[in-house]
Short mmCIF file of C-alpha atoms in Angstrom, two decimals:
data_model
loop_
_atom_site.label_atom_id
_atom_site.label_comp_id
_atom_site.label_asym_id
_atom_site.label_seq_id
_atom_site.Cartn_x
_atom_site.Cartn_y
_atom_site.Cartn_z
CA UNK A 1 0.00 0.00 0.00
CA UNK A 2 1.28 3.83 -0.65
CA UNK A 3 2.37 6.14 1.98
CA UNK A 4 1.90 9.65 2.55
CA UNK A 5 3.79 12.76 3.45
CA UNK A 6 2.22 15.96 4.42
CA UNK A 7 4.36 18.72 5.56
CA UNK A 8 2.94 22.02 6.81
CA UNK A 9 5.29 25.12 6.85
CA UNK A 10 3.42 27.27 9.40
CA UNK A 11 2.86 30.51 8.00
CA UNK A 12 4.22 30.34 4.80
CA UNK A 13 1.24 31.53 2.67
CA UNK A 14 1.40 33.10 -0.86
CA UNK A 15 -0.64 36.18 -0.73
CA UNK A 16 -3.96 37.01 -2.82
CA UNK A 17 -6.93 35.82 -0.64
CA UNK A 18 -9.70 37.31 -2.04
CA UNK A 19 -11.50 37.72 1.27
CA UNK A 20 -8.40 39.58 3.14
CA UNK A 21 -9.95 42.91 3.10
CA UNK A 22 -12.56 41.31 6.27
CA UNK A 23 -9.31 40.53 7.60
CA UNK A 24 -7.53 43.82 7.35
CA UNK A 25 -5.05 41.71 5.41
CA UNK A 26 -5.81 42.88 2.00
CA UNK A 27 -2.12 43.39 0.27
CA UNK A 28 -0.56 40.72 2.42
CA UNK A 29 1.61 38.06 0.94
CA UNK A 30 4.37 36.30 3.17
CA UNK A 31 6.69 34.66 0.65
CA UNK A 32 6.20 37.60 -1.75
CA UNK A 33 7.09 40.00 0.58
CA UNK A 34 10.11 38.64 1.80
CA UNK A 35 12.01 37.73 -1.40
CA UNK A 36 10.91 41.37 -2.58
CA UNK A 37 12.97 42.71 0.11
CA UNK A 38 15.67 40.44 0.14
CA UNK A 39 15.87 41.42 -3.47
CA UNK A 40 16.30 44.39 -2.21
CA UNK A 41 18.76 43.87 0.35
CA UNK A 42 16.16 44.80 3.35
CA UNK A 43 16.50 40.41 3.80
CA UNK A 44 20.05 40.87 4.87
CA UNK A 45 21.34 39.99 8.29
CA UNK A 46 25.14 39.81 8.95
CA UNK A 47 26.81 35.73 9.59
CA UNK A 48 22.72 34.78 9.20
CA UNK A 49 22.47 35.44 4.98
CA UNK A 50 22.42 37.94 2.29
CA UNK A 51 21.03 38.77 -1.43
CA UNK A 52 17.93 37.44 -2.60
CA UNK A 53 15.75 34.71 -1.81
CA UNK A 54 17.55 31.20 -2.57
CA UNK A 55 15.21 28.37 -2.78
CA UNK A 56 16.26 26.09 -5.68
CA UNK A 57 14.59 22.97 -4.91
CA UNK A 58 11.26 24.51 -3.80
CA UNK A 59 11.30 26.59 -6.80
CA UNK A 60 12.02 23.55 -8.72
CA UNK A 61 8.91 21.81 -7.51
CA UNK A 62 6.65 24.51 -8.36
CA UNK A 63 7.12 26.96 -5.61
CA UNK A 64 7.42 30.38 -7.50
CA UNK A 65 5.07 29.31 -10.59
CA UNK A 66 2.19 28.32 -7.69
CA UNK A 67 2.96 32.21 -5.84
CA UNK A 68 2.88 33.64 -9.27
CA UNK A 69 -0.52 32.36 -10.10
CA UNK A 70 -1.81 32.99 -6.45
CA UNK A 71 -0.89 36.90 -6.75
CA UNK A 72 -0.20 37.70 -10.49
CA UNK A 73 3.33 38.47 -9.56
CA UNK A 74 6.47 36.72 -10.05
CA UNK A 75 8.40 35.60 -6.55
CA UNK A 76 11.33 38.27 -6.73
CA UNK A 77 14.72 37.03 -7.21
CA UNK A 78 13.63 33.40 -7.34
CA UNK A 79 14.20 31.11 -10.49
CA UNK A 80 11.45 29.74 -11.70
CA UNK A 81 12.51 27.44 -13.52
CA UNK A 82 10.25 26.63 -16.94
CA UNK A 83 8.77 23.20 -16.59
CA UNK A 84 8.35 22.04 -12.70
CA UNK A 85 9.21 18.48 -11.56
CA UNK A 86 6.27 18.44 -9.21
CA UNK A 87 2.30 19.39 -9.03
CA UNK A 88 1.93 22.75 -7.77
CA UNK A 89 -1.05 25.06 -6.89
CA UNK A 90 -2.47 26.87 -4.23
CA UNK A 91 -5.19 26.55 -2.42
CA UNK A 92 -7.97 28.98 -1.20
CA UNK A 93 -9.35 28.97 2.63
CA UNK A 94 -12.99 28.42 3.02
CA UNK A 95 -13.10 28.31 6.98
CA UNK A 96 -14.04 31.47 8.92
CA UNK A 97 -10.28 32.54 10.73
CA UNK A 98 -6.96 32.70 10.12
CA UNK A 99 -5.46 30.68 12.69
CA UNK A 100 -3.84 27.58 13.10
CA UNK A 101 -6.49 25.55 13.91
CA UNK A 102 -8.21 26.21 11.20
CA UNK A 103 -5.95 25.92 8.37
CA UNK A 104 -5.28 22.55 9.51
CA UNK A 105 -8.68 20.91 10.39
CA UNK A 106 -9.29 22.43 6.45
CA UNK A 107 -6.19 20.76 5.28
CA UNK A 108 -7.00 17.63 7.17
CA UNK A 109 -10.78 17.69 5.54
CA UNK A 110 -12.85 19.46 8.32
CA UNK A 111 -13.56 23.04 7.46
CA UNK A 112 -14.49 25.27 9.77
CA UNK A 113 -18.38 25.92 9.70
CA UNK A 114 -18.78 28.03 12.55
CA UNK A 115 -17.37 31.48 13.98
CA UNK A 116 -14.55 31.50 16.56
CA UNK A 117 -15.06 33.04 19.84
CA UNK A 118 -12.16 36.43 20.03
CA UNK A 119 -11.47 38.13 23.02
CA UNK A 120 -12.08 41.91 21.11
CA UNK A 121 -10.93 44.36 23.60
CA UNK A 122 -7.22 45.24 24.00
CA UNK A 123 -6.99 46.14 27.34
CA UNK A 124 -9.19 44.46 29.92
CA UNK A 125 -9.52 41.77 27.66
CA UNK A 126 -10.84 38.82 29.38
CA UNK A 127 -14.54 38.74 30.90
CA UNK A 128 -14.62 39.67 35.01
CA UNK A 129 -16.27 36.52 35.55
CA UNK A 130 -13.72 35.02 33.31
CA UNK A 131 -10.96 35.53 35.40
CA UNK A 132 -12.93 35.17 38.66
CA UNK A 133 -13.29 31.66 37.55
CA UNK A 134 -9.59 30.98 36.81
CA UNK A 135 -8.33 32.56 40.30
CA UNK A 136 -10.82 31.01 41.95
CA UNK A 137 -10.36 27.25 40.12
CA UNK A 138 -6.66 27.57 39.37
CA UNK A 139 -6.33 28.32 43.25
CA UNK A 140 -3.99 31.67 42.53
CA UNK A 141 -3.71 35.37 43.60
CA UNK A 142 -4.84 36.67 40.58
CA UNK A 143 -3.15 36.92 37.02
CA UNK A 144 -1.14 39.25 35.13
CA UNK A 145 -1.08 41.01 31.65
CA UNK A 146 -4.71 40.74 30.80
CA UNK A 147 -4.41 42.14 27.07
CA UNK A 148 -3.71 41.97 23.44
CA UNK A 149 0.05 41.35 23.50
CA UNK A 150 3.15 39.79 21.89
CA UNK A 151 4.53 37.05 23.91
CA UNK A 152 7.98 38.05 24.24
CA UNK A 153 7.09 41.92 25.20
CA UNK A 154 5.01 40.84 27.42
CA UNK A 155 6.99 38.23 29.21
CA UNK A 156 9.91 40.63 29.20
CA UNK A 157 7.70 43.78 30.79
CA UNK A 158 5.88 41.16 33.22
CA UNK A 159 8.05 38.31 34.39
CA UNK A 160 9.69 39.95 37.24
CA UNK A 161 6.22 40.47 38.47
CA UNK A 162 5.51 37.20 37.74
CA UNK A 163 8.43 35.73 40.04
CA UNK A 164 7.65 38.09 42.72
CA UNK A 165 3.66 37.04 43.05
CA UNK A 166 3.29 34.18 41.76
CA UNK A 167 0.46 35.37 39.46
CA UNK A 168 0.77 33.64 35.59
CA UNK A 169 0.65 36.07 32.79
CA UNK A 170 -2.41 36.23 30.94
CA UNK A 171 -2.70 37.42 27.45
CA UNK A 172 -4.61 37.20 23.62
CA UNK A 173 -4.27 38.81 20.26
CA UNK A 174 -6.79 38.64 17.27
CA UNK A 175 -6.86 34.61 16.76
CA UNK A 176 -8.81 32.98 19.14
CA UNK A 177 -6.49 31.92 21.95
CA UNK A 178 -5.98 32.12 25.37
CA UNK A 179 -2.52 32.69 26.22
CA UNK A 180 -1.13 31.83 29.64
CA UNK A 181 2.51 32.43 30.54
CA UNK A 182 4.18 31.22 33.17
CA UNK A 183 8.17 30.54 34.73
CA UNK A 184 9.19 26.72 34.51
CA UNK A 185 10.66 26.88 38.19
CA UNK A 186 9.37 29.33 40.00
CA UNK A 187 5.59 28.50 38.67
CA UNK A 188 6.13 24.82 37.92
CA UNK A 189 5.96 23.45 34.23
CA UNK A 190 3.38 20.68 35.08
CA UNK A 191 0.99 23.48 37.26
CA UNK A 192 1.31 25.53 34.27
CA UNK A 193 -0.28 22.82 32.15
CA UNK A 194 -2.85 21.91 34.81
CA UNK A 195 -3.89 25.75 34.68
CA UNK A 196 -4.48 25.45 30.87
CA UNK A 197 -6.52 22.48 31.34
CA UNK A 198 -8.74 24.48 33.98
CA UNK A 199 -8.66 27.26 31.28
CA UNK A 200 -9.81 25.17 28.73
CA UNK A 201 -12.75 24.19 30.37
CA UNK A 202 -13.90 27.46 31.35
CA UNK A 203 -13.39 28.87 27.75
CA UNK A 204 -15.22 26.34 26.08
CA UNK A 205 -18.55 28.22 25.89
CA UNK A 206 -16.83 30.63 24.36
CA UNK A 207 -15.59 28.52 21.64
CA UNK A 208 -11.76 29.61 21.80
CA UNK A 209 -10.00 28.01 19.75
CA UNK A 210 -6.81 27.37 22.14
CA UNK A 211 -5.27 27.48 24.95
CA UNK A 212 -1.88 27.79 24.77
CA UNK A 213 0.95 27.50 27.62
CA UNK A 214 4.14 29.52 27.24
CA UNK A 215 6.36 28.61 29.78
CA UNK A 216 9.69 30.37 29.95
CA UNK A 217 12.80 30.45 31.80
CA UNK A 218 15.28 33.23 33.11
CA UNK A 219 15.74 35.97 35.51
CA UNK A 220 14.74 39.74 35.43
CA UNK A 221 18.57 40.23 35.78
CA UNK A 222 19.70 38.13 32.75
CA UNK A 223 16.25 38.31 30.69
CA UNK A 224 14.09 35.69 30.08
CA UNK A 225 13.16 32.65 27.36
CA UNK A 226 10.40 31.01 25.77
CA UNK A 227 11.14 26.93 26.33
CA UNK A 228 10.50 24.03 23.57
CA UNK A 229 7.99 22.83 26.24
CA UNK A 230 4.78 24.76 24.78
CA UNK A 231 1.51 23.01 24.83
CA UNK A 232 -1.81 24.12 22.99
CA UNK A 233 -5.03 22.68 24.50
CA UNK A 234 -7.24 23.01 21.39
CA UNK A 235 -10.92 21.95 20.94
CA UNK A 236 -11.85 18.94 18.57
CA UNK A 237 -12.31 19.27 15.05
CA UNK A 238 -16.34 18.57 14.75
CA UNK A 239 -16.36 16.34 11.81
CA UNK A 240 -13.88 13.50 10.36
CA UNK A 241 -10.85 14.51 9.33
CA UNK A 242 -7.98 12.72 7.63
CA UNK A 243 -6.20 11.44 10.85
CA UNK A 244 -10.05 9.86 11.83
CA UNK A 245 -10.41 7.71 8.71
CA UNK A 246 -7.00 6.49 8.76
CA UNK A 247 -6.98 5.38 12.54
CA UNK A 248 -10.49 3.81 11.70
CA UNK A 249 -9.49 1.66 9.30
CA UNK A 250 -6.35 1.15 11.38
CA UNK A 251 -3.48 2.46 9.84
CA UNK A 252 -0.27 3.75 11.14
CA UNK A 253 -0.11 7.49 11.97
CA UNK A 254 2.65 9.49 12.89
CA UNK A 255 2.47 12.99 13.68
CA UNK A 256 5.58 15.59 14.48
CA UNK A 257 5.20 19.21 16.21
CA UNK A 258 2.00 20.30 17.31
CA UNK A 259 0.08 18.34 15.34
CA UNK A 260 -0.92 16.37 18.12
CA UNK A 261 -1.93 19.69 20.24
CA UNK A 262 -4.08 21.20 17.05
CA UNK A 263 -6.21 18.31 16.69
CA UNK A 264 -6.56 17.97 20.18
CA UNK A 265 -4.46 14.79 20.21
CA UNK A 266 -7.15 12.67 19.00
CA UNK A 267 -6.53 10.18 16.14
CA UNK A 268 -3.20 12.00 16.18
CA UNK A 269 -1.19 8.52 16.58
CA UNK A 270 2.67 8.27 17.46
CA UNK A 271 3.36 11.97 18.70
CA UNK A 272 7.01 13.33 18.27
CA UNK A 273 7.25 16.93 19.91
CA UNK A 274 10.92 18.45 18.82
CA UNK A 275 12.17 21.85 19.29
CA UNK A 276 12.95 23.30 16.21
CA UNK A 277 12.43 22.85 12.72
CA UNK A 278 15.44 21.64 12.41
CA UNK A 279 14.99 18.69 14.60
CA UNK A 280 11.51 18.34 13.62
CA UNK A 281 12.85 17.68 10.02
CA UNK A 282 15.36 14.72 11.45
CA UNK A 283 12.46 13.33 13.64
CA UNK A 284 9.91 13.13 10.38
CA UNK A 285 12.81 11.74 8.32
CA UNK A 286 13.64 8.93 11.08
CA UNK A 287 9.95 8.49 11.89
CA UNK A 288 9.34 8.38 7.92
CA UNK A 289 12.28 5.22 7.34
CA UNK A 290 10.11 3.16 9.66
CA UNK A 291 6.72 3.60 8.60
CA UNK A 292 4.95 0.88 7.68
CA UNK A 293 3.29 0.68 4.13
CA UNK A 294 -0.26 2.65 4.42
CA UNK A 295 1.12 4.88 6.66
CA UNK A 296 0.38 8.21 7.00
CA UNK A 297 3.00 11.20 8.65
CA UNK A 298 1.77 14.47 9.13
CA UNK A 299 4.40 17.46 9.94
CA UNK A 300 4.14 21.23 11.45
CA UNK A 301 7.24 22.90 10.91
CA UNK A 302 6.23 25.94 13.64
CA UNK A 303 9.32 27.98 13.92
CA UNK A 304 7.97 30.12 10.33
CA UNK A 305 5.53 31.38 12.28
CA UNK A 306 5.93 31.65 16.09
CA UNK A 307 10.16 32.77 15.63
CA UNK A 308 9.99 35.04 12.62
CA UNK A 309 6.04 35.83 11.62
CA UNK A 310 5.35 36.87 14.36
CA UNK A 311 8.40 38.58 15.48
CA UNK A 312 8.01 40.24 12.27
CA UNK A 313 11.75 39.27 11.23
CA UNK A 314 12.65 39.25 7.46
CA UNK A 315 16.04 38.00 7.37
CA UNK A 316 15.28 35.17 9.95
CA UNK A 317 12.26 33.82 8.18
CA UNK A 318 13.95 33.97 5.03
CA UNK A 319 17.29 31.96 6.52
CA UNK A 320 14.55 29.39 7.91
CA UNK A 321 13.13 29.08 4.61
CA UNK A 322 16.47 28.65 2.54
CA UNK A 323 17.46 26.02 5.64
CA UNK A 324 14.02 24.48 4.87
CA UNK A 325 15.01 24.42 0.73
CA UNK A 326 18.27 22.95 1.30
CA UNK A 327 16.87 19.71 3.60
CA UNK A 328 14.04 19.04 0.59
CA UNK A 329 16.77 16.97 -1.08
CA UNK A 330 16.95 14.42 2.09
CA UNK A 331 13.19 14.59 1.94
CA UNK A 332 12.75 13.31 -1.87
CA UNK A 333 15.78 11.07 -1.31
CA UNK A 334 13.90 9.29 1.11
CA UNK A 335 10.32 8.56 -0.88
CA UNK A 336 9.91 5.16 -2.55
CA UNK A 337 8.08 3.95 -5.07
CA UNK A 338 4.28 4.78 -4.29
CA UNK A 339 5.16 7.14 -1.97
CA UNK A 340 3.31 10.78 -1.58
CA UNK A 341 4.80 14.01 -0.10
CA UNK A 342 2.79 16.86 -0.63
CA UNK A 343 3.83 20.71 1.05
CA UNK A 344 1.30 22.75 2.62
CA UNK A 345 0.57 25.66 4.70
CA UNK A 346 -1.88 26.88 7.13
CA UNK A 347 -2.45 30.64 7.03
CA UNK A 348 0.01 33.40 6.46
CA UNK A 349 2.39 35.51 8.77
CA UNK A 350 3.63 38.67 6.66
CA UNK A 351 6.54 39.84 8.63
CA UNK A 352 6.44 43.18 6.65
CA UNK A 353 2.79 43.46 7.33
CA UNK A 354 1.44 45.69 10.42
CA UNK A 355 1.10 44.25 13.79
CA UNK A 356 2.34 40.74 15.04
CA UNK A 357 -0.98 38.19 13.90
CA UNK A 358 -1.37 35.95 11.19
CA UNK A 359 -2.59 37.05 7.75
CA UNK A 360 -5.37 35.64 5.69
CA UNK A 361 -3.85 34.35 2.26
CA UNK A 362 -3.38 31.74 -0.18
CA UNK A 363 -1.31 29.17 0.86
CA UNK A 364 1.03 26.90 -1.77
CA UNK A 365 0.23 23.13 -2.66
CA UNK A 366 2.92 21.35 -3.97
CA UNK A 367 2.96 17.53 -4.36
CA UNK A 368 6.13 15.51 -5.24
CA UNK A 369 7.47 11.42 -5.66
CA UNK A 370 8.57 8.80 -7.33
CA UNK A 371 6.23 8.52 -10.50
CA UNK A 372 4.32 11.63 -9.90
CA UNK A 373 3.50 13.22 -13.20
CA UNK A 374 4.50 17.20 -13.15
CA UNK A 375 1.14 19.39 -13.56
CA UNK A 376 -0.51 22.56 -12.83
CA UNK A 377 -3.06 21.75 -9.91
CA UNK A 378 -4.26 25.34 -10.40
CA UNK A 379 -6.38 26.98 -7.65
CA UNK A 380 -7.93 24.56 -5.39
CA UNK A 381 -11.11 26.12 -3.88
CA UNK A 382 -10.49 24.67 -0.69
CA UNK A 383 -7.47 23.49 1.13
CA UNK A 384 -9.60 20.00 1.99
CA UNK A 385 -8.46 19.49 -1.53
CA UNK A 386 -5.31 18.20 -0.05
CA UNK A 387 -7.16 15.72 2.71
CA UNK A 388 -9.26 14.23 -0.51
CA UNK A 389 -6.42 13.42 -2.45
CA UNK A 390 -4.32 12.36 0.24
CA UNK A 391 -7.38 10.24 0.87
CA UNK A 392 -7.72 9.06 -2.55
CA UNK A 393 -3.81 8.32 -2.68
CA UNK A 394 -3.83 6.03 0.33
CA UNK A 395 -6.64 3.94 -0.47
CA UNK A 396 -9.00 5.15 2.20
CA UNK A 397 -11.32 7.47 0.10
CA UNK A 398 -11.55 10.77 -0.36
CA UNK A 399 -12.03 12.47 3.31
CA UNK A 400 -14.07 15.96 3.73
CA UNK A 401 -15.68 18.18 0.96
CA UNK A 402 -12.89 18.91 -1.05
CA UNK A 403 -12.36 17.48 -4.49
CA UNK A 404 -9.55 15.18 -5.32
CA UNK A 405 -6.86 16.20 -8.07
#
């Protein structure tokens, strides 16, 4: 039986969703955006890299020709070269958001058919009786932060505070999270979790999407550090995804990064939780060599988004794409015959764009192997496109209401 591949870079969308004006995200376009300025030079960052955008082997698969039909504008400073090896497209979101969640229950054939609970208010941001709930359940003084915030600022401004009283750091942004942050020691990693879980509960009615624990490390003398140890606690997709049918009909799932935490860890198999995408690349790789036939492994590659997106950091996105580009060789090296990779993403984080949240765009589709016929897969009206054909490929049926290619 074939095997699958499906590798999500988080974040790395392609621009020209036709709904990003509801977004405030009309104009946005991740990829675009950064090889336009590291054409022109703005993508430079001394002993990190220099000059424009180099990503041979994505390009090679379809990369820039799948951006320039997404936007109408060539990928700036990238190749393209003029006949693909692989199928490229890109595909269009249907669910309501822009957040991770989303983008992947869509990829994995469950759009989203209902509206996210948002905390709206920058300041002030959680509900009085909110809060009430968690001091009172989560047995604490009280909580910091609540507000809109970046999670570095707002670890940085508040963890002294933190230390001092004991109170975690509470704080959102326009996706639909709740965002608790908290010091390994001097709060305790595995009370941090058990807050989230009490958290999770309590913002259920509300229909948040996640909640997310941030736990750092440090001192207020020598500054402090977001761990590898972050753990969403997301609600369940509603309907049957991908990862549903396949552990149904009992095959073999592996899933590396967060995977397990998006989908709420159910159906989510073998779980592998690196730190970094570079690691995250070597587990899938090692994880991939022992898969059995009619397997299925599923990737998030998270640092796109939560190190550089968000951060709003050109040159370090576009080093963790070209770092990305130059592994894809290991990747196709290790497909056999039958076998199906296919590379995804989720949303979009325009590091030139305004603010620190994700942007609502296009995201690539590009699908590669060993006997895989090169063609335009055009624009797919829904990334459950990719959960369909995956389905189709493995033998399982097509999964969700996309349409196969």
């Amino acid at each position: 039986m074939p095997r699958a591949l499906l590798i999500v870079l988080d974040s790395v969308g392609c621009g020209g969703a036709g709904d990003a004006r509801a977004y405030g995200d009309e104009g946005a376009d991740t990829l675009g955006h950064i090889a336009q300025a590291c054409a022109e030079g703005r993508g430079d960052r001394e002993r990190l890299r220099n000059g424009p955008l180099t990503l041979p082997n994505l390009a090679r698969l379809g990369l820039a020709h799948a951006c320039e039909a997404s936007t109408g504008r060539a990928l700036a400073g990238v190749e393209k070269p003029a006949r693909p090896e692989g199928r490229w497209g890109f595909g269009v979101e249907v669910s309501r958001g822009k957040d991770t969640p989303s983008g992947h229950w869509e990829i994995a054939g469950c759009p989203v058919d209902f509206d996210w609970g948002y905390f709206t208010a920058l300041e002030n941001s959680f509900p009085p009786e909110l809060v009430a709930g968690i001091v009172k359940q989560g047995a604490l003084p009280g909580i910091l932060g609540n507000r809109h915030a970046p999670g570095v600022t707002i670890i940085e401004e508040l963890g002294a505070e933190h230390i001092r009283t004991g109170k975690p750091i509470c704080y959102t942004s326009v996706d639909s999270v709740f965002q608790i942050a908290a010091h390994e020691e001097h709060f305790g990693l595995e009370r941090l979790y058990a807050l989230c879980r009490t958290v999770r509960a309590l913002v259920d009615p509300l229909r948040i999407g996640r909640v997310i624990a941030r736990p750092f490390t440090g001192s207020p003398e020598q500054g402090f550090s977001r761990t590898g140890n972050r753990k969403d606690f997301a609600i369940p997709p509603p309907h049957e995804t991908l990862l549903d049918r396949l552990e149904a009909q009992g095959r073999t799932v592996i899933t590396v990064g967060k995977i397990g935490d998006i989908f709420a860890h159910r159906a989510t198999g073998e779980e592998i939780k690196p730190f970094g995408n570079a690691a995250m690349v070597d587990a899938a790789l090692e994880a991939w060599d022992r898969l059995p036939d009619g397997g299925f492994c599923f990737v998030n590659l998270v640092d796109f988004d939560t190190e550089f997106g968000h951060r709003r950091d050109v040159p370090g996105y576009a080093a963790a794409l070209e770092a990305f580009d130059k592994a894809l060789p290991r990747i196709e090296a290790a497909l056999r015959a039958g076998d199906l990779a296919v590379i995804t993403a989720d949303h979009g984080n325009d590091p030139t764009w305004r603010g620190t949240d994700h942007t609502r765009e296009h995201v690539p589709i590009l699908a590669f192997g060993p006997g895989v016929r090169p063609e335009a897969l055009g624009r797919r009206e829904s990334f459950a496109d990719i959960a369909a054909s995956l389905g189709i490929h493995l033998g399982i049926g097509a999964v969700g209401p996309g349409r196969a290619w």
